[in-house]
Amino acid sequence: MIDAIKAVTDQFVFTNPGEVDANAVSGAGAADWMRPECEVQSVWPVQTWTHS
């Protein structure tokens, strides 16, 4: 399961640690995206769609 999660999260690796894609988030939302717990939670819908 960890490998499956890593395979999905690898698609969302930022160019540099902590860097946020301006096209993906904007304004105050960027601070939430940079929180590790939020990054993990944001992966689940993508993983579900990928394997449906």
Coordinates of C-alpha atoms in Angstrom, one line a residue:
M1 CA 0.0 0.0 0.0
I2 CA 2.8 2.4 0.8
D3 CA 4.3 1.8 -2.6
A4 CA 1.0 2.5 -4.3
I5 CA 0.7 5.8 -2.4
K6 CA 4.3 6.7 -3.3
A7 CA 3.6 6.0 -7.0
V8 CA 0.7 8.5 -6.9
T9 CA 2.5 11.1 -4.8
D10 CA 5.6 11.0 -7.1
Q11 CA 3.4 12.6 -9.7
F12 CA 3.0 15.7 -7.5
V13 CA 6.6 16.2 -6.4
F14 CA 7.5 19.9 -6.4
T15 CA 10.6 21.1 -8.2
N16 CA 12.1 22.1 -4.9
P17 CA 11.1 21.0 -1.4
G18 CA 8.3 23.3 -0.2
E19 CA 7.8 24.9 -3.6
V20 CA 4.2 25.3 -4.6
D21 CA 3.0 25.3 -8.3
A22 CA 1.3 28.7 -8.7
N23 CA -1.1 27.1 -11.2
A24 CA -2.2 24.5 -8.6
V25 CA -2.8 26.8 -5.6
S26 CA -3.1 30.5 -4.9
G27 CA -3.5 32.9 -2.1
A28 CA -3.9 31.6 1.5
G29 CA -4.5 28.1 0.1
A30 CA -0.7 27.7 -0.6
A31 CA 0.0 27.6 3.2
D32 CA -2.5 24.7 3.6
W33 CA -1.0 22.7 0.6
M34 CA 2.5 23.0 2.2
R35 CA 1.3 21.2 5.3
P36 CA 2.4 17.5 5.1
E37 CA -1.0 16.2 6.5
C38 CA -2.8 18.1 3.8
E39 CA -0.6 16.8 1.0
V40 CA -1.3 13.2 2.1
Q41 CA -5.0 13.8 2.3
S42 CA -5.1 15.4 -1.2
V43 CA -3.7 12.2 -2.7
W44 CA -6.6 9.9 -1.8
P45 CA -9.2 11.1 -4.4
V46 CA -6.5 10.9 -7.1
Q47 CA -5.6 7.4 -6.1
T48 CA -9.2 6.3 -6.1
W49 CA -9.8 7.7 -9.6
T50 CA -6.6 6.2 -10.9
H51 CA -7.5 2.7 -9.8
S52 CA -11.2 2.8 -10.5

